[in-house]
Tab-separated table of C-alpha atoms and ligand atoms in Angstrom:
chain	number	residue	atom	x	y	z
A	1	MET	CA	-32.314	10.322	35.828
A	2	ALA	CA	-30.658	11.602	32.580
A	3	LYS	CA	-28.428	8.995	31.312
A	4	ILE	CA	-24.726	10.691	31.180
A	5	GLU	CA	-24.058	10.305	27.462
A	6	GLN	CA	-27.259	12.572	27.304
A	7	ILE	CA	-25.455	15.122	29.466
A	8	LEU	CA	-22.132	14.836	28.145
A	9	PRO	CA	-22.881	14.223	24.426
A	10	ALA	CA	-19.077	15.828	23.155
A	11	VAL	CA	-17.178	13.692	25.634
A	12	ARG	CA	-15.326	11.207	23.856
A	13	VAL	CA	-15.244	8.040	26.471
A	14	PRO	CA	-12.081	6.335	25.543
A	15	SER	CA	-12.304	2.667	24.396
A	16	ALA	CA	-11.547	-0.366	26.605
A	17	SER	CA	-8.099	-0.758	24.485
A	18	ARG	CA	-7.141	2.815	25.943
A	19	VAL	CA	-8.259	2.182	29.544
A	20	ARG	CA	-6.983	-1.311	29.229
A	21	GLU	CA	-3.406	-1.366	30.938
A	22	ILE	CA	-1.768	-3.522	28.720
A	23	ARG	CA	-2.299	-3.320	25.246
A	24	LYS	CA	-1.992	-6.053	21.925
A	25	VAL	CA	0.097	-5.326	18.996
A	26	SER	CA	-0.562	-7.335	16.512
A	27	LEU	CA	2.236	-7.473	14.229
A	28	ILE	CA	1.520	-8.547	10.102
A	29	VAL	CA	4.315	-10.388	8.247
A	30	PRO	CA	3.363	-10.897	4.509
A	31	VAL	CA	5.753	-13.645	3.228
A	32	LEU	CA	6.786	-14.782	0.422
A	33	ASN	CA	9.514	-17.776	0.073
A	34	GLU	CA	10.605	-16.546	3.094
A	35	GLN	CA	11.538	-19.888	5.085
A	36	ASP	CA	15.115	-18.859	5.881
A	37	ALA	CA	14.589	-15.565	7.365
A	38	ILE	CA	11.425	-16.523	9.750
A	39	ALA	CA	13.366	-17.646	12.677
A	40	ALA	CA	15.817	-14.435	12.643
A	41	PHE	CA	12.767	-12.414	12.652
A	42	LEU	CA	10.629	-14.078	15.392
A	43	ASP	CA	13.971	-13.903	17.535
A	44	ARG	CA	14.478	-10.262	16.844
A	45	ILE	CA	10.876	-9.373	17.543
A	46	GLU	CA	11.037	-11.254	21.054
A	47	GLU	CA	14.615	-9.387	21.856
A	48	VAL	CA	13.078	-5.650	21.078
A	49	MET	CA	9.154	-6.752	22.380
A	50	ALA	CA	10.473	-8.493	25.877
A	51	PRO	CA	11.751	-5.900	27.635
A	52	LEU	CA	7.966	-4.092	27.034
A	53	ALA	CA	6.296	-7.049	28.616
A	54	LYS	CA	4.434	-5.278	30.804
A	55	GLU	CA	2.427	-2.779	29.096
A	56	TYR	CA	2.352	-4.497	25.658
A	57	VAL	CA	1.636	-8.298	25.021
A	58	TYR	CA	1.967	-8.925	20.724
A	59	SER	CA	0.928	-11.614	18.851
A	60	VAL	CA	2.684	-12.422	14.690
A	61	ILE	CA	0.222	-13.225	12.280
A	62	PHE	CA	1.910	-14.746	9.292
A	63	VAL	CA	0.322	-14.674	6.092
A	64	ASN	CA	1.494	-17.061	3.726
A	65	ASP	CA	1.316	-15.238	-0.060
A	66	GLY	CA	1.459	-18.766	-1.710
A	67	SER	CA	4.936	-19.802	-0.809
A	68	THR	CA	6.228	-22.947	-2.798
A	69	ASP	CA	9.331	-23.768	-0.100
A	70	ALA	CA	9.574	-24.446	3.381
A	71	THR	CA	8.096	-21.159	4.684
A	72	GLU	CA	5.235	-22.674	5.657
A	73	PHE	CA	6.709	-25.382	7.761
A	74	ALA	CA	9.343	-23.049	9.639
A	75	ILE	CA	6.876	-21.151	10.415
A	76	ARG	CA	4.615	-24.269	12.123
A	77	SER	CA	7.725	-25.131	13.899
A	78	ARG	CA	7.565	-22.418	15.500
A	79	MET	CA	3.935	-22.513	16.326
A	80	GLN	CA	4.336	-25.840	18.463
A	81	SER	CA	6.325	-23.602	20.699
A	82	ASP	CA	4.938	-20.311	21.032
A	83	GLY	CA	1.370	-19.226	21.508
A	84	ARG	CA	1.400	-15.838	19.813
A	85	ILE	CA	2.549	-17.015	16.638
A	86	SER	CA	-0.891	-17.416	13.984
A	87	LEU	CA	-0.610	-18.547	10.380
A	88	ILE	CA	-3.398	-17.570	7.442
A	89	ASN	CA	-2.280	-19.607	4.065
A	90	LEU	CA	-3.545	-17.836	0.888
A	91	SER	CA	-4.779	-20.572	-1.908
A	92	ARG	CA	-2.178	-18.944	-4.271
A	93	ASN	CA	-0.037	-15.960	-4.813
A	94	PHE	CA	-2.060	-13.008	-4.246
A	95	GLY	CA	0.456	-9.807	-3.912
A	96	LYS	CA	1.883	-8.470	-1.067
A	97	GLU	CA	-0.987	-5.608	-0.954
A	98	ALA	CA	-4.015	-8.572	-0.674
A	99	ALA	CA	-1.945	-10.153	2.212
A	100	LEU	CA	-1.903	-7.581	4.426
A	101	SER	CA	-5.205	-6.894	4.025
A	102	ALA	CA	-5.859	-10.828	4.662
A	103	GLY	CA	-3.683	-10.225	7.771
A	104	LEU	CA	-5.629	-7.147	8.691
A	105	ASP	CA	-9.033	-8.663	8.377
A	106	HIS	CA	-8.263	-11.119	10.855
A	107	ALA	CA	-5.996	-9.449	13.349
A	108	ASP	CA	-7.512	-8.523	16.928
A	109	GLY	CA	-4.590	-6.360	18.258
A	110	ASP	CA	-5.301	-3.195	19.559
A	111	ALA	CA	-2.526	-1.732	17.136
A	112	CYS	CA	-1.441	-3.891	13.665
A	113	ILE	CA	2.146	-3.458	12.425
A	114	PRO	CA	2.993	-4.289	8.455
A	115	ILE	CA	5.943	-5.185	9.086
A	116	ASP	CA	8.486	-7.322	6.563
A	117	VAL	CA	9.967	-10.615	7.256
A	118	ASP	CA	13.804	-9.733	5.772
A	119	LEU	CA	14.184	-7.387	8.485
A	120	GLN	CA	14.437	-4.244	6.332
A	121	ASP	CA	11.769	-2.636	8.806
A	122	PRO	CA	14.208	-2.872	11.701
A	123	PRO	CA	12.038	-4.228	14.879
A	124	GLU	CA	14.233	-1.886	17.090
A	125	LEU	CA	11.502	0.779	15.976
A	126	LEU	CA	8.578	-0.850	17.554
A	127	PRO	CA	9.225	0.655	20.696
A	128	GLN	CA	9.466	4.303	19.655
A	129	MET	CA	6.496	3.068	17.286
A	130	LEU	CA	4.389	2.449	20.418
A	131	GLY	CA	5.554	4.970	22.456
A	132	HIS	CA	3.708	7.667	20.234
A	133	TRP	CA	1.081	5.833	20.137
A	134	LYS	CA	0.867	5.635	23.349
A	135	LYS	CA	1.212	9.717	23.676
A	136	GLY	CA	-2.022	9.680	21.471
A	137	ALA	CA	-1.239	9.234	18.195
A	138	LEU	CA	-3.306	6.624	15.731
A	139	VAL	CA	-0.752	6.358	13.257
A	140	VAL	CA	2.886	5.964	13.721
A	141	ASN	CA	4.895	6.228	10.022
A	142	ALA	CA	8.673	4.711	9.637
A	143	ARG	CA	10.384	6.807	7.010
A	144	ARG	CA	13.580	5.983	5.348
A	145	THR	CA	16.097	8.637	6.019
A	146	CYS	CA	18.793	6.836	3.557
A	147	ARG	CA	18.330	4.785	0.509
A	148	ALA	CA	21.826	4.010	0.631
A	149	THR	CA	21.557	0.058	0.317
A	150	ASP	CA	19.247	0.587	-3.019
A	151	THR	CA	20.544	0.838	-6.937
A	152	TRP	CA	20.715	4.931	-7.939
A	153	MET	CA	17.917	3.045	-10.236
A	154	LYS	CA	15.699	2.536	-7.619
A	155	ARG	CA	16.634	5.635	-5.775
A	156	ALA	CA	15.877	7.454	-9.321
A	157	THR	CA	12.804	6.072	-9.979
A	158	ALA	CA	11.130	5.746	-6.365
A	159	GLY	CA	11.834	9.637	-6.421
A	160	SER	CA	10.085	10.639	-9.143
A	161	PHE	CA	7.049	8.090	-8.222
A	162	TYR	CA	5.980	9.701	-5.076
A	163	LYS	CA	6.795	13.358	-7.197
A	164	ILE	CA	4.091	12.322	-9.406
A	165	PHE	CA	2.022	10.593	-7.625
A	166	ASN	CA	2.057	13.460	-4.874
A	167	ALA	CA	0.946	16.361	-7.754
A	168	MET	CA	-2.044	13.743	-9.232
A	169	ALA	CA	-3.257	12.362	-5.900
A	170	ASP	CA	-5.993	13.870	-4.761
A	171	GLN	CA	-4.641	12.942	-1.006
A	172	ARG	CA	-0.499	12.833	-0.999
A	173	ILE	CA	1.446	10.307	0.574
A	174	PRO	CA	4.785	10.790	2.261
A	175	PRO	CA	7.275	10.223	0.570
A	176	ASP	CA	9.476	6.869	1.312
A	177	VAL	CA	6.969	5.489	4.031
A	178	GLY	CA	6.472	1.963	2.866
A	179	ASP	CA	3.923	-0.571	4.374
A	180	PHE	CA	5.504	-0.341	7.603
A	181	ARG	CA	3.410	1.422	10.003
A	182	LEU	CA	1.568	1.054	13.364
A	183	LEU	CA	-2.305	1.335	12.683
A	184	ASP	CA	-4.630	1.888	15.746
A	185	ARG	CA	-7.500	-0.214	15.651
A	186	GLN	CA	-9.737	2.549	14.793
A	187	VAL	CA	-7.928	3.273	11.853
A	188	VAL	CA	-7.969	-0.356	10.855
A	189	ASP	CA	-11.095	-0.453	11.283
A	190	VAL	CA	-12.104	2.036	8.584
A	191	LEU	CA	-9.327	-0.137	6.626
A	192	ARG	CA	-11.374	-3.145	6.523
A	193	GLY	CA	-14.657	-1.640	6.129
A	194	MET	CA	-13.423	0.270	2.706
A	195	GLY	CA	-14.260	-2.301	-0.136
A	196	GLU	CA	-11.805	-1.597	-3.436
A	197	ARG	CA	-10.034	-4.549	-4.845
A	198	VAL	CA	-7.420	-2.928	-6.242
A	199	ARG	CA	-5.239	-1.970	-3.119
A	200	PHE	CA	-2.856	0.587	-2.989
A	201	ASN	CA	-1.883	0.183	0.424
A	202	LYS	CA	0.595	3.424	0.757
A	203	ALA	CA	-2.379	5.790	-0.268
A	204	LEU	CA	-5.276	4.087	1.573
A	205	PHE	CA	-3.531	4.101	4.887
A	206	SER	CA	-3.131	8.481	4.105
A	207	TRP	CA	-6.340	8.652	2.698
A	208	VAL	CA	-7.725	7.770	6.323
A	209	GLY	CA	-6.023	10.967	7.911
A	210	PHE	CA	-6.086	11.047	11.822
A	211	GLU	CA	-3.405	11.995	14.036
A	212	THR	CA	0.169	10.811	12.686
A	213	ALA	CA	3.321	10.704	14.279
A	214	GLU	CA	6.534	9.945	12.592
A	215	VAL	CA	9.616	8.206	13.108
A	216	THR	CA	12.489	7.750	10.749
A	217	PHE	CA	15.310	5.023	10.165
A	218	GLU	CA	18.252	3.833	7.624
A	219	ARG	CA	16.922	1.066	6.080
A	220	PRO	CA	19.168	-2.453	5.828
A	221	ARG	CA	19.917	-4.630	3.278
A	222	ARG	CA	17.800	-7.792	2.888
A	223	GLU	CA	18.926	-10.452	5.752
A	224	SER	CA	18.346	-13.479	3.644
A	225	GLY	CA	16.897	-14.131	-0.135
A	226	THR	CA	15.899	-11.894	-2.365
A	227	SER	CA	13.556	-9.142	-3.174
A	228	ALA	CA	10.529	-10.204	-4.846
A	229	TRP	CA	10.226	-6.814	-6.386
A	230	ASN	CA	11.345	-6.461	-10.250
A	231	TYR	CA	10.928	-3.123	-12.037
A	232	TRP	CA	8.529	-4.961	-14.204
A	233	ARG	CA	6.056	-5.267	-11.251
A	234	LEU	CA	7.314	-1.851	-9.723
A	235	TRP	CA	5.777	-0.198	-12.703
A	236	ASN	CA	2.302	-2.213	-12.385
A	237	PHE	CA	2.493	-1.264	-8.737
A	238	ALA	CA	2.776	2.463	-9.539
A	239	LEU	CA	0.653	2.502	-12.023
A	240	ASP	CA	-1.887	1.263	-9.913
A	241	GLY	CA	-1.238	3.507	-7.594
A	242	ILE	CA	-2.065	5.786	-9.931
A	243	PHE	CA	-5.033	4.934	-11.376
A	244	SER	CA	-6.766	3.769	-8.148
A	245	SER	CA	-5.711	7.194	-6.308
A	246	SER	CA	-6.476	9.794	-8.912
A	247	THR	CA	-8.291	10.677	-11.770
A	248	ALA	CA	-5.869	13.564	-13.072
A	249	PRO	CA	-5.034	11.313	-15.772
A	250	LEU	CA	-8.454	11.358	-17.661
A	251	ARG	CA	-8.575	15.132	-17.259
A	252	ILE	CA	-5.591	15.346	-18.689
A	253	TRP	CA	-7.482	14.698	-21.545
A	254	THR	CA	-10.572	16.850	-21.305
A	255	TYR	CA	-7.092	19.886	-21.469
A	256	ALA	CA	-5.022	18.784	-23.729
A	257	GLY	CA	-8.701	17.927	-26.279
A	258	ALA	CA	-9.359	21.153	-25.761
A	259	VAL	CA	-5.868	22.560	-27.002
A	260	LEU	CA	-5.850	20.773	-30.031
A	261	ALA	CA	-9.164	21.482	-30.866
A	262	SER	CA	-9.020	25.304	-30.830
A	263	LEU	CA	-5.192	24.588	-32.703
A	264	SER	CA	-7.197	22.463	-35.575
A	265	PHE	CA	-10.246	25.437	-35.432
A	266	LEU	CA	-7.402	28.255	-36.456
A	267	TYR	CA	-5.695	25.957	-38.753
A	268	ALA	CA	-8.794	24.841	-40.563
A	269	GLY	CA	-9.895	28.611	-40.879
A	270	PHE	CA	-6.322	29.800	-42.207
A	271	VAL	CA	-6.359	26.227	-44.814
A	272	LEU	CA	-9.835	27.594	-45.632
A	273	LEU	CA	-9.317	31.123	-46.333
A	274	GLN	CA	-6.364	30.183	-47.750
A	275	THR	CA	-7.668	27.800	-50.529
A	276	LEU	CA	-10.695	30.361	-51.489
A	277	ILE	CA	-7.513	33.551	-52.114
A	278	VAL	CA	-5.069	31.164	-53.864
A	279	GLY	CA	-6.660	28.657	-54.260
A	280	VAL	CA	-6.194	24.361	-53.524
A	281	ASP	CA	-2.640	23.944	-52.852
A	282	VAL	CA	-2.580	20.567	-53.261
A	283	PRO	CA	1.108	19.727	-52.419
A	284	GLY	CA	0.861	18.499	-48.439
A	285	TYR	CA	1.078	14.695	-48.011
A	286	ALA	CA	4.171	15.529	-45.425
A	287	SER	CA	1.465	17.570	-43.380
A	288	THR	CA	-1.277	15.420	-43.963
A	289	LEU	CA	0.619	12.558	-42.945
A	290	ILE	CA	2.601	13.746	-39.845
A	291	LEU	CA	-1.552	15.295	-38.761
A	292	ILE	CA	-2.827	11.725	-39.305
A	293	LEU	CA	-0.060	10.068	-37.439
A	294	LEU	CA	0.111	12.526	-34.545
A	295	PHE	CA	-3.716	12.494	-33.554
A	296	GLY	CA	-3.722	8.659	-34.387
A	297	GLY	CA	-1.286	8.184	-31.822
A	298	LEU	CA	-3.196	10.593	-29.159
A	299	ASN	CA	-5.978	9.180	-29.280
A	300	LEU	CA	-4.406	5.758	-29.117
A	301	PHE	CA	-2.657	6.975	-26.229
A	302	ALA	CA	-5.995	8.234	-24.830
A	303	ILE	CA	-8.327	5.487	-24.973
A	304	GLY	CA	-5.030	3.328	-23.577
A	305	ILE	CA	-5.498	5.912	-20.658
A	306	ILE	CA	-9.428	5.445	-20.139
A	307	GLY	CA	-8.622	1.717	-20.321
A	308	GLU	CA	-6.883	1.538	-17.342
A	309	TYR	CA	-10.220	3.123	-15.254
A	310	VAL	CA	-12.218	0.556	-17.438
A	311	GLY	CA	-10.024	-1.977	-16.253
A	312	ARG	CA	-10.012	-1.283	-12.999
A	313	ILE	CA	-13.972	-0.755	-13.201
A	314	TYR	CA	-13.958	-3.774	-14.359
A	315	SER	CA	-12.145	-5.528	-11.293
A	316	GLU	CA	-14.175	-3.466	-8.802
A	317	VAL	CA	-17.513	-4.443	-10.463
A	318	ARG	CA	-16.756	-8.229	-10.882
A	319	GLU	CA	-16.287	-8.221	-6.440
A	320	ARG	CA	-14.746	-11.397	-6.775
A	321	PRO	CA	-13.127	-11.301	-3.333
A	322	LEU	CA	-9.006	-10.306	-2.350
A	323	TYR	CA	-7.871	-13.146	-1.111
A	324	VAL	CA	-8.877	-16.678	-1.118
A	325	LEU	CA	-7.747	-18.465	2.221
A	326	ARG	CA	-6.186	-22.307	2.291
A	327	SER	CA	-6.716	-22.252	5.899
A	328	VAL	CA	-6.155	-20.096	9.457
A	329	HIS	CA	-4.639	-21.196	12.385
A	330	MET	CA	-5.417	-18.519	14.807
A	331	THR	CA	-4.075	-19.216	18.269
A	332	GLU	CA	-6.494	-16.931	20.030
A	333	LYS	CA	-9.779	-15.930	19.204
A	334	ALA	CA	-9.803	-13.238	16.681
A	335	ALA	CA	-11.485	-10.635	14.419
A	336	THR	CA	-12.836	-13.349	12.011
A	337	ASP	CA	-16.197	-14.443	13.673
A	338	ASP	CA	-17.544	-11.101	13.133
B	1	UDP	N1	5.626	-10.551	0.254
B	1	UDP	C1	5.047	-11.425	0.002
B	1	UDP	N2	3.732	-11.295	-1.201
B	1	UDP	C2	4.543	-11.021	-2.576
B	1	UDP	C3	5.678	-10.502	-2.698
B	1	UDP	C4	6.588	-10.415	-0.857
B	1	UDP	O1	4.114	-11.667	0.606
B	1	UDP	O2	3.848	-11.718	-3.778
B	1	UDP	C5	6.757	-10.059	1.454
B	1	UDP	C6	7.777	-11.119	1.382
B	1	UDP	O3	7.573	-11.807	1.901
B	1	UDP	C7	8.290	-9.992	2.203
B	1	UDP	C8	7.388	-8.262	2.075
B	1	UDP	O4	6.620	-8.917	1.443
B	1	UDP	O5	8.410	-10.104	3.578
B	1	UDP	C9	8.028	-7.490	1.235
B	1	UDP	O6	9.286	-8.046	0.291
B	1	UDP	P1	9.894	-7.755	-0.559
B	1	UDP	O7	11.537	-7.965	0.685
B	1	UDP	O8	10.196	-8.356	-2.128
B	1	UDP	O9	10.083	-6.409	-0.742
B	1	UDP	P2	11.142	-5.271	-0.830
B	1	UDP	O10	11.665	-5.038	0.459
B	1	UDP	O11	12.128	-5.229	-1.934
B	1	UDP	O12	10.586	-3.461	-1.187
B	2	MG	MG1	12.650	-6.649	1.121
């Protein structure tokens, strides 16, 4: 007798997670020197998730990204009384993007939700996000509707970043959506299979595609501590984002070069004719100097852009691990063993 798959090859068989009654949600929380935020964060999560206990179980995976304060101690003391908390210690600070990857690699939930510990990603949104997931969305983005808690400078730079990024990148990213989003297991598995070292998660999350829903929120101020992001770090982060998601900055030079070469030919013809007709015009120091400086500057700039890509190619071919683990304390059997 023919197997059911042979008769109905196109039917998508729901994964075990979809037919199971209780779904498991892994919250992925990168932490860098957040000793004062841990307890308040866990309390708020419990408050929000307790009423949903019939439908969802949750686990919290802290990724300690090289904290030098008592963050690890704060997490471990909560782990003693709460079996849903896991801890991954990285060997040093690898940055939030690498910490998130470490969390995603170890999570075994049917969905993963990266969330900040400082309560700027309100846990109160979780029920709404889970609701969209239940209805079939594989990605649920949380978009900030208002940036009133940011300085005008942060608003302006963030706004320009999204405009420039989306004008250049092959795959748009939704403005004002951070790392706080729900990712179904199917999406997480795709992300885990993406081998690149220079990781700009926002762009990777969008690149993956799938049915996407959105919830909106107003971002509150930080509950405690200070942001680890200064403008220099944000600038480098933005460059990483653009150069890892688009080759447009390289292509611009093809056009710029073509236009400049055409103009140079025209000017060369003009100078040649002028010399033949009216003879050698010795003065010309200013125009020569200007052209040398202009083309010298443009050349260096273009080489700099190429250098950005070469540097990234170098990072990729070295194939160093994205992060180094110091120790892993998972409460339940996790996805690390596969
Ligand atoms: N974070 C991290 N590694 C870093 C920087 C930040 O794990 O190198 C964590 C931090 O502890 C927090 C989250 O990433 O949980 C967001 O950081 P932050 O609040 O400083 O960023 P902002 O909210 O200002 O964008
Ligand atoms: Mg924050």
